[in-house]
Short mmCIF file of C-alpha atoms and ligand atoms in Angstrom, two decimals:
data_model
loop_
_atom_site.label_atom_id
_atom_site.label_comp_id
_atom_site.label_asym_id
_atom_site.label_seq_id
_atom_site.Cartn_x
_atom_site.Cartn_y
_atom_site.Cartn_z
CA UNK A 1 -17.03 -52.87 75.55
CA UNK A 2 -18.55 -54.69 72.62
CA UNK A 3 -18.51 -52.47 69.56
CA UNK A 4 -20.93 -53.04 66.72
CA UNK A 5 -20.14 -53.47 63.05
CA UNK A 6 -21.11 -49.94 62.11
CA UNK A 7 -21.46 -50.83 58.45
CA UNK A 8 -24.83 -52.31 59.40
CA UNK A 9 -26.01 -48.79 60.18
CA UNK A 10 -25.64 -47.88 56.50
CA UNK A 11 -28.36 -50.39 55.61
CA UNK A 12 -32.06 -49.74 55.50
CA UNK A 13 -33.60 -50.87 58.78
CA UNK A 14 -34.97 -54.11 57.34
CA UNK A 15 -34.39 -56.43 54.41
CA UNK A 16 -36.74 -55.73 51.47
CA UNK A 17 -38.88 -58.85 51.79
CA UNK A 18 -39.07 -58.58 55.60
CA UNK A 19 -40.24 -54.98 55.20
CA UNK A 20 -42.95 -56.05 52.75
CA UNK A 21 -44.03 -58.90 55.05
CA UNK A 22 -44.37 -56.42 57.92
CA UNK A 23 -46.45 -54.01 55.82
CA UNK A 24 -48.74 -56.87 54.78
CA UNK A 25 -49.05 -58.05 58.38
CA UNK A 26 -50.03 -54.53 59.49
CA UNK A 27 -52.59 -54.33 56.69
CA UNK A 28 -54.07 -57.69 57.66
CA UNK A 29 -54.17 -56.62 61.29
CA UNK A 30 -56.27 -53.61 60.29
CA UNK A 31 -58.43 -55.54 57.81
CA UNK A 32 -58.74 -59.07 59.21
CA UNK A 33 -61.57 -59.99 56.83
CA UNK A 34 -59.84 -58.99 53.61
CA UNK A 35 -58.24 -61.78 51.66
CA UNK A 36 -54.74 -60.83 50.54
CA UNK A 37 -53.06 -62.51 47.55
CA UNK A 38 -49.28 -62.49 47.80
CA UNK A 39 -47.41 -61.98 44.56
CA UNK A 40 -44.45 -60.35 46.24
CA UNK A 41 -41.70 -62.70 47.40
CA UNK A 42 -41.02 -65.52 44.96
CA UNK A 43 -42.06 -68.40 47.19
CA UNK A 44 -43.36 -71.57 45.59
CA UNK A 45 -46.82 -72.91 46.39
CA UNK A 46 -46.86 -76.40 44.84
CA UNK A 47 -45.73 -79.38 46.95
CA UNK A 48 -42.47 -81.23 46.37
CA UNK A 49 -42.35 -83.59 43.38
CA UNK A 50 -43.38 -87.12 44.24
CA UNK A 51 -39.95 -88.47 43.23
CA UNK A 52 -38.33 -86.14 45.80
CA UNK A 53 -40.82 -87.06 48.52
CA UNK A 54 -40.15 -90.78 48.00
CA UNK A 55 -36.37 -90.27 48.14
CA UNK A 56 -36.76 -87.98 51.18
CA UNK A 57 -38.85 -90.58 53.08
CA UNK A 58 -36.54 -93.40 52.23
CA UNK A 59 -33.48 -91.40 53.40
CA UNK A 60 -35.27 -90.56 56.66
CA UNK A 61 -35.86 -94.30 57.12
CA UNK A 62 -32.14 -94.90 56.61
CA UNK A 63 -31.47 -92.47 59.46
CA UNK A 64 -33.63 -94.63 61.74
CA UNK A 65 -31.39 -97.73 61.43
CA UNK A 66 -27.96 -98.14 62.97
CA UNK A 67 -26.56 -99.76 59.80
CA UNK A 68 -27.63 -96.94 57.51
CA UNK A 69 -27.59 -93.97 59.87
CA UNK A 70 -25.29 -91.08 58.85
CA UNK A 71 -23.80 -88.35 61.00
CA UNK A 72 -21.84 -85.42 59.59
CA UNK A 73 -21.69 -85.49 55.83
CA UNK A 74 -19.01 -83.93 53.66
CA UNK A 75 -19.13 -80.12 53.94
CA UNK A 76 -19.04 -79.94 50.14
CA UNK A 77 -22.03 -82.23 49.77
CA UNK A 78 -22.41 -85.94 48.99
CA UNK A 79 -20.79 -87.11 45.77
CA UNK A 80 -24.01 -88.84 44.64
CA UNK A 81 -25.67 -85.42 44.33
CA UNK A 82 -22.63 -83.60 42.96
CA UNK A 83 -22.21 -86.27 40.28
CA UNK A 84 -25.89 -86.08 39.31
CA UNK A 85 -25.67 -82.28 38.96
CA UNK A 86 -22.43 -82.34 36.96
CA UNK A 87 -23.82 -84.89 34.53
CA UNK A 88 -27.39 -83.62 34.10
CA UNK A 89 -27.09 -79.86 34.48
CA UNK A 90 -23.71 -79.27 32.87
CA UNK A 91 -21.99 -82.05 30.89
CA UNK A 92 -25.24 -82.88 29.07
CA UNK A 93 -25.32 -79.25 27.86
CA UNK A 94 -21.68 -79.30 26.80
CA UNK A 95 -20.40 -77.45 29.87
CA UNK A 96 -17.26 -79.02 31.28
CA UNK A 97 -17.91 -79.14 35.04
CA UNK A 98 -16.78 -81.92 37.38
CA UNK A 99 -18.52 -83.12 40.54
CA UNK A 100 -15.59 -81.93 42.66
CA UNK A 101 -16.12 -78.37 41.48
CA UNK A 102 -19.68 -78.35 42.88
CA UNK A 103 -20.44 -77.30 46.46
CA UNK A 104 -23.87 -78.21 47.84
CA UNK A 105 -25.40 -75.62 50.17
CA UNK A 106 -28.59 -74.58 51.89
CA UNK A 107 -29.41 -71.76 49.46
CA UNK A 108 -28.30 -69.60 46.58
CA UNK A 109 -29.11 -66.60 48.77
CA UNK A 110 -26.57 -67.82 51.35
CA UNK A 111 -23.97 -68.66 48.70
CA UNK A 112 -24.23 -65.39 46.79
CA UNK A 113 -24.18 -63.55 50.12
CA UNK A 114 -21.24 -65.50 51.55
CA UNK A 115 -18.98 -65.62 48.53
CA UNK A 116 -17.84 -62.01 48.92
CA UNK A 117 -15.97 -63.12 52.06
CA UNK A 118 -13.16 -64.70 50.06
CA UNK A 119 -12.28 -61.44 48.30
CA UNK A 120 -10.26 -58.49 49.53
CA UNK A 121 -11.91 -55.52 51.16
CA UNK A 122 -10.91 -53.13 48.38
CA UNK A 123 -12.58 -55.25 45.70
CA UNK A 124 -14.46 -53.02 43.26
CA UNK A 125 -17.93 -54.47 43.06
CA UNK A 126 -20.37 -54.05 40.19
CA UNK A 127 -24.06 -54.90 40.45
CA UNK A 128 -26.95 -54.65 38.06
CA UNK A 129 -29.54 -52.01 38.91
CA UNK A 130 -32.26 -53.17 39.63
CA UNK A 131 -30.60 -55.88 41.69
CA UNK A 132 -31.41 -58.75 44.06
CA UNK A 133 -30.66 -56.90 47.34
CA UNK A 134 -28.55 -59.71 48.86
CA UNK A 135 -25.55 -58.91 46.63
CA UNK A 136 -25.55 -55.28 47.72
CA UNK A 137 -26.42 -55.65 51.40
CA UNK A 138 -23.77 -58.32 52.08
CA UNK A 139 -21.07 -56.09 50.58
CA UNK A 140 -22.33 -53.19 52.67
CA UNK A 141 -22.21 -55.35 55.81
CA UNK A 142 -18.64 -56.34 54.96
CA UNK A 143 -17.64 -52.67 54.72
CA UNK A 144 -16.94 -52.60 51.01
CA UNK A 145 -19.07 -49.50 50.38
CA UNK A 146 -19.50 -45.96 51.57
CA UNK A 147 -22.79 -44.55 52.79
CA UNK A 148 -26.20 -44.40 51.14
CA UNK A 149 -26.42 -41.36 48.89
CA UNK A 150 -29.09 -40.45 46.34
CA UNK A 151 -30.58 -43.92 46.38
CA UNK A 152 -27.28 -45.81 46.02
CA UNK A 153 -24.30 -46.96 48.05
CA UNK A 154 -21.13 -45.03 47.41
CA UNK A 155 -18.28 -47.15 46.13
CA UNK A 156 -20.40 -49.65 44.19
CA UNK A 157 -20.55 -49.61 40.41
CA UNK A 158 -24.19 -49.80 39.31
CA UNK A 159 -24.86 -51.31 35.89
CA UNK A 160 -28.06 -49.70 34.75
CA UNK A 161 -30.57 -52.14 33.32
CA UNK A 162 -33.38 -50.42 31.52
CA UNK A 163 -35.71 -50.64 28.54
CA UNK A 164 -33.02 -49.22 26.25
CA UNK A 165 -30.58 -52.09 26.88
CA UNK A 166 -33.32 -54.72 27.28
CA UNK A 167 -32.42 -54.92 31.00
CA UNK A 168 -29.07 -56.51 30.11
CA UNK A 169 -26.23 -54.06 30.75
CA UNK A 170 -22.96 -53.84 28.86
CA UNK A 171 -19.68 -54.19 30.75
CA UNK A 172 -18.59 -50.85 32.22
CA UNK A 173 -15.81 -48.73 30.71
CA UNK A 174 -13.89 -48.82 33.97
CA UNK A 175 -12.32 -52.03 35.29
CA UNK A 176 -14.22 -53.74 38.12
CA UNK A 177 -13.17 -56.82 40.06
CA UNK A 178 -16.32 -58.63 41.14
CA UNK A 179 -19.40 -58.58 38.93
CA UNK A 180 -22.77 -59.93 40.04
CA UNK A 181 -24.91 -61.06 37.12
CA UNK A 182 -28.25 -62.80 37.44
CA UNK A 183 -30.01 -64.38 34.42
CA UNK A 184 -32.90 -65.02 34.00
CA UNK A 185 -32.88 -61.88 36.03
CA UNK A 186 -34.39 -61.27 39.39
CA UNK A 187 -36.27 -58.90 39.39
CA UNK A 188 -36.75 -57.99 35.70
CA UNK A 189 -37.14 -61.49 34.24
CA UNK A 190 -34.81 -60.49 31.37
CA UNK A 191 -32.52 -63.12 29.86
CA UNK A 192 -29.01 -62.73 28.46
CA UNK A 193 -28.08 -63.98 25.01
CA UNK A 194 -24.95 -66.00 24.29
CA UNK A 195 -23.41 -62.89 22.65
CA UNK A 196 -24.07 -60.74 25.73
CA UNK A 197 -22.64 -63.31 28.11
CA UNK A 198 -19.60 -63.72 25.85
CA UNK A 199 -19.01 -59.97 26.09
CA UNK A 200 -19.00 -60.27 29.87
CA UNK A 201 -16.69 -63.27 29.89
CA UNK A 202 -14.27 -61.46 27.55
CA UNK A 203 -14.38 -58.40 29.79
CA UNK A 204 -13.65 -60.48 32.89
CA UNK A 205 -10.75 -62.27 31.20
CA UNK A 206 -9.27 -58.98 30.03
CA UNK A 207 -9.52 -57.37 33.47
CA UNK A 208 -8.73 -60.43 35.63
CA UNK A 209 -12.10 -59.96 37.26
CA UNK A 210 -14.64 -62.49 38.43
CA UNK A 211 -18.29 -62.94 37.51
CA UNK A 212 -20.62 -64.25 40.14
CA UNK A 213 -23.39 -65.70 38.01
CA UNK A 214 -26.70 -66.36 39.72
CA UNK A 215 -28.65 -68.89 37.64
CA UNK A 216 -31.33 -69.69 40.23
CA UNK A 217 -34.07 -69.34 37.59
CA UNK A 218 -32.44 -71.20 34.68
CA UNK A 219 -35.06 -73.99 34.75
CA UNK A 220 -37.62 -71.48 33.47
CA UNK A 221 -35.77 -70.88 30.20
CA UNK A 222 -37.76 -72.17 27.23
CA UNK A 223 -36.00 -70.41 24.38
CA UNK A 224 -33.29 -72.83 23.19
CA UNK A 225 -30.90 -70.10 22.13
CA UNK A 226 -30.55 -68.74 25.68
CA UNK A 227 -27.68 -70.25 27.71
CA UNK A 228 -28.70 -71.91 30.98
CA UNK A 229 -25.22 -71.67 32.42
CA UNK A 230 -22.36 -69.23 32.02
CA UNK A 231 -20.14 -72.28 31.46
CA UNK A 232 -21.78 -72.68 28.05
CA UNK A 233 -19.61 -69.68 27.12
CA UNK A 234 -16.03 -70.37 26.14
CA UNK A 235 -13.49 -69.20 28.70
CA UNK A 236 -16.04 -68.84 31.52
CA UNK A 237 -14.38 -71.58 33.61
CA UNK A 238 -11.50 -69.16 34.23
CA UNK A 239 -13.58 -66.19 35.35
CA UNK A 240 -16.98 -67.28 36.66
CA UNK A 241 -18.54 -68.83 39.73
CA UNK A 242 -22.15 -69.93 39.27
CA UNK A 243 -24.89 -70.46 41.85
CA UNK A 244 -28.08 -72.42 41.36
CA UNK A 245 -30.92 -73.60 43.51
CA UNK A 246 -33.53 -76.35 43.83
CA UNK A 247 -35.87 -73.83 45.47
CA UNK A 248 -37.78 -72.51 42.50
CA UNK A 249 -37.12 -75.51 40.27
CA UNK A 250 -38.37 -78.25 42.53
CA UNK A 251 -40.14 -76.45 45.37
CA UNK A 252 -37.28 -76.61 47.90
CA UNK A 253 -37.75 -73.12 49.43
CA UNK A 254 -38.80 -74.76 52.70
CA UNK A 255 -36.33 -77.65 52.81
CA UNK A 256 -33.29 -75.78 51.42
CA UNK A 257 -30.84 -77.09 48.87
CA UNK A 258 -28.71 -75.25 46.34
CA UNK A 259 -25.22 -75.40 44.91
CA UNK A 260 -22.33 -73.29 43.71
CA UNK A 261 -19.73 -74.18 41.12
CA UNK A 262 -16.20 -72.96 41.63
CA UNK A 263 -14.15 -74.29 38.70
CA UNK A 264 -10.53 -75.25 39.36
CA UNK A 265 -9.50 -72.78 36.62
CA UNK A 266 -11.01 -69.80 38.46
CA UNK A 267 -8.25 -67.67 39.94
CA UNK A 268 -7.84 -64.81 42.39
CA UNK A 269 -4.65 -62.79 42.85
CA UNK A 270 -2.52 -61.67 45.79
CA UNK A 271 -0.71 -58.32 45.92
CA UNK A 272 2.38 -59.85 44.29
CA UNK A 273 0.18 -60.86 41.37
CA UNK A 274 0.44 -64.56 42.23
CA UNK A 275 -2.57 -66.65 41.21
CA UNK A 276 -4.61 -68.65 43.72
CA UNK A 277 -7.33 -71.18 43.02
CA UNK A 278 -10.63 -69.78 44.31
CA UNK A 279 -11.81 -73.37 44.69
CA UNK A 280 -9.34 -73.85 47.57
CA UNK A 281 -10.51 -70.63 49.25
CA UNK A 282 -14.20 -71.50 49.00
CA UNK A 283 -13.51 -75.04 50.15
CA UNK A 284 -11.66 -73.68 53.18
CA UNK A 285 -14.52 -71.29 53.93
CA UNK A 286 -17.21 -73.94 53.67
CA UNK A 287 -15.26 -76.52 55.68
CA UNK A 288 -14.85 -73.99 58.47
CA UNK A 289 -18.29 -72.44 58.60
CA UNK A 290 -20.67 -75.02 57.20
CA UNK A 291 -21.53 -78.61 58.04
CA UNK A 292 -23.40 -79.46 54.90
CA UNK A 293 -27.01 -79.98 53.93
CA UNK A 294 -28.84 -82.85 55.62
CA UNK A 295 -28.59 -86.29 54.02
CA UNK A 296 -32.35 -86.73 53.38
CA UNK A 297 -32.54 -83.31 51.69
CA UNK A 298 -29.61 -84.20 49.41
CA UNK A 299 -31.28 -87.51 48.52
CA UNK A 300 -34.49 -85.60 47.73
CA UNK A 301 -32.48 -83.23 45.52
CA UNK A 302 -30.81 -86.14 43.74
CA UNK A 303 -34.28 -87.44 42.81
CA UNK A 304 -34.84 -84.29 40.75
CA UNK A 305 -32.59 -85.92 38.14
CA UNK A 306 -34.44 -89.27 38.00
CA UNK A 307 -36.72 -89.76 34.98
CA UNK A 308 -39.80 -89.29 37.18
CA UNK A 309 -38.26 -86.25 38.91
CA UNK A 310 -37.35 -84.55 35.63
CA UNK A 311 -40.88 -84.96 34.34
CA UNK A 312 -42.40 -83.58 37.53
CA UNK A 313 -40.02 -80.63 37.67
CA UNK A 314 -40.85 -79.80 34.08
CA UNK A 315 -44.56 -79.85 35.00
CA UNK A 316 -43.91 -77.56 37.96
CA UNK A 317 -42.00 -74.98 35.96
CA UNK A 318 -44.58 -75.20 33.15
CA UNK A 319 -47.31 -74.50 35.68
CA UNK A 320 -45.62 -71.37 37.01
CA UNK A 321 -44.78 -70.23 33.48
CA UNK A 322 -48.46 -70.50 32.56
CA UNK A 323 -49.24 -68.30 35.59
CA UNK A 324 -46.60 -65.88 34.35
CA UNK A 325 -48.26 -65.76 30.94
CA UNK A 326 -51.64 -64.99 32.50
CA UNK A 327 -50.12 -62.17 34.56
CA UNK A 328 -48.18 -60.73 31.66
CA UNK A 329 -51.17 -60.85 29.31
CA UNK A 330 -53.49 -59.25 31.87
CA UNK A 331 -51.09 -56.44 32.71
CA UNK A 332 -50.31 -55.85 29.02
CA UNK A 333 -54.00 -55.70 28.16
CA UNK A 334 -54.37 -52.99 30.81
CA UNK A 335 -51.77 -51.00 28.92
CA UNK A 336 -48.70 -51.73 31.06
CA UNK A 337 -45.38 -52.51 29.43
CA UNK A 338 -44.01 -55.80 30.78
CA UNK A 339 -40.69 -57.66 30.67
CA UNK A 340 -40.05 -61.25 31.76
CA UNK A 341 -42.67 -63.90 32.33
CA UNK A 342 -41.71 -65.94 29.25
CA UNK A 343 -38.40 -67.49 30.33
CA UNK A 344 -38.81 -66.40 33.92
CA UNK A 345 -41.34 -66.55 36.77
CA UNK A 346 -41.11 -62.79 37.33
CA UNK A 347 -42.98 -60.09 35.45
CA UNK A 348 -41.53 -56.61 35.57
CA UNK A 349 -44.27 -54.08 35.05
CA UNK A 350 -43.74 -50.43 34.17
CA UNK A 351 -46.18 -48.38 36.24
CA UNK A 352 -44.51 -45.00 35.75
CA UNK A 353 -45.62 -44.02 39.26
CA UNK A 354 -43.81 -44.17 42.59
CA UNK A 355 -43.23 -47.88 43.25
CA UNK A 356 -44.12 -47.85 46.93
CA UNK A 357 -47.24 -45.77 46.28
CA UNK A 358 -48.31 -48.29 43.68
CA UNK A 359 -47.59 -51.12 46.14
CA UNK A 360 -49.79 -49.46 48.80
CA UNK A 361 -52.53 -48.74 46.29
CA UNK A 362 -52.57 -52.31 44.96
CA UNK A 363 -52.72 -53.72 48.48
CA UNK A 364 -55.37 -51.27 49.62
CA UNK A 365 -57.67 -51.47 46.61
CA UNK A 366 -57.09 -54.95 45.18
CA UNK A 367 -55.70 -56.83 48.18
CA UNK A 368 -52.72 -57.91 46.05
CA UNK A 369 -49.10 -57.81 47.20
CA UNK A 370 -46.40 -56.97 44.67
CA UNK A 371 -42.75 -56.03 45.12
CA UNK A 372 -42.03 -52.34 44.53
CA UNK A 373 -39.35 -51.97 41.86
CA UNK A 374 -37.46 -49.30 43.79
CA UNK A 375 -36.78 -51.90 46.49
CA UNK A 376 -34.34 -53.40 43.98
CA UNK A 377 -32.56 -50.13 43.22
CA UNK A 378 -32.86 -46.71 41.71
CA UNK A 379 -33.53 -48.04 38.19
CA UNK A 380 -36.47 -49.99 39.62
CA UNK A 381 -38.37 -46.81 40.43
CA UNK A 382 -41.58 -46.65 38.39
CA UNK A 383 -41.84 -50.45 38.20
CA UNK A 384 -43.31 -53.28 40.22
CA UNK A 385 -42.45 -56.99 40.16
CA UNK A 386 -45.19 -59.62 40.13
CA UNK A 387 -44.30 -63.20 41.00
CA UNK A 388 -45.92 -66.14 39.22
CA UNK A 389 -45.38 -68.47 42.19
CA UNK A 390 -48.95 -68.97 43.28
CA UNK A 391 -51.99 -71.17 42.71
CA UNK A 392 -53.85 -70.73 39.40
CA UNK A 393 -56.94 -69.71 41.33
CA UNK A 394 -55.08 -66.92 43.14
CA UNK A 395 -53.40 -65.67 39.99
CA UNK A 396 -56.71 -65.47 38.15
CA UNK A 397 -58.43 -63.84 41.10
CA UNK A 398 -55.60 -61.33 41.53
CA UNK A 399 -55.70 -60.41 37.86
CA UNK A 400 -59.49 -59.94 37.97
CA UNK A 401 -59.18 -57.67 40.98
CA UNK A 402 -56.31 -55.69 39.48
CA UNK A 403 -58.23 -55.29 36.21
CA UNK A 404 -61.28 -54.02 38.05
CA UNK A 405 -59.32 -51.64 40.22
CA UNK A 406 -57.05 -50.28 37.50
CA UNK A 407 -59.89 -49.78 35.10
CA UNK A 408 -61.60 -47.26 37.38
C1 LIG B 1 -37.40 -63.16 45.57
O1 LIG B 1 -38.60 -63.04 45.72
O2 LIG B 1 -36.70 -62.30 45.03
C2 LIG B 1 -36.76 -64.40 46.07
O3 LIG B 1 -37.70 -65.28 46.53
C3 LIG B 1 -35.84 -64.12 47.11
C4 LIG B 1 -34.96 -65.28 47.40
O4 LIG B 1 -34.91 -66.26 46.65
O5 LIG B 1 -34.26 -65.19 48.39
#
């Protein structure tokens, strides 16, 4: 008899964004003539930068010739891309990261979901609340939590992020082993200062814990005092793994390319207290389960760091940030308190009403899709998230409709 992994039964029936997609599909089925504007899932709308397209085409052409054709690539990614990342994203900002510490992958979602596999089952896990659901659900699937009770999974430590702490929690009083931090934050759009991140790094060093730092939205940071990487903080190499993505930066949501840094100094412990390099564990995991990202996609990603690519990526992020400003200003002028949207593509809006009711109302009356805050956790109740990834026309139209509907 084939038995199921019963931990899956603890989860809600469907993943947050799949559930929203289904609700929108049902709505469109009932109202085929209503135009719906999607500001829910953070999916980019602008095409790939020209520099990436050129590199992509040229790599596809290489695959068409026997002399330049490539089969399996290195599971860790091609060195040309790892070198470009190490130099441009880290060393140029004073963060000491080598190409060999970078693992190329097909998504930060996959990496942040998969990384928990290399840790023991009794790892005490801390997550921010509200939280990107992948960190929670993958630990539930693995069996690291109890059941769902009062809007939370038993066994997880929830780090409440709210208006009082500026949506950046302090380290907990109790020791935890694995800490998921995401800045600029999904969903709140909040950013963490150097001082705050230093507090977390100090905590992790003191407790021999590990920070899993999700920096998928770092390219949207405009305030120079905000760190882009946790490795800008002294001591972080010993206690932090960082994930990043080309998805939101360069429009790669459809072609998939991301990376995770596992520094050689990052250690895990066995029951005898002996240290083990997490780099070796992650390398073993990737080599076994993953065959790398396709060569043309990695060449396209490399082009992000060319002079033309950098300029185009800057334009892309500027465009979405301008959308974010429009959204934030419109919602604020309607009297809603907002976070994010300045160094982040997400705007976290305090509605003070049931999040799912607000979602339904916005869809019904304005034909606009948002993400209900409670979908990200208990502390998200009474909020919605609006995504700035859309065309200017849609953002303006959505804001006009919301203004009309919320005014009456
Ligand atoms: C989001 O909307 O939170 C993201 O698009 C989800 C993701 O990147 O997987």
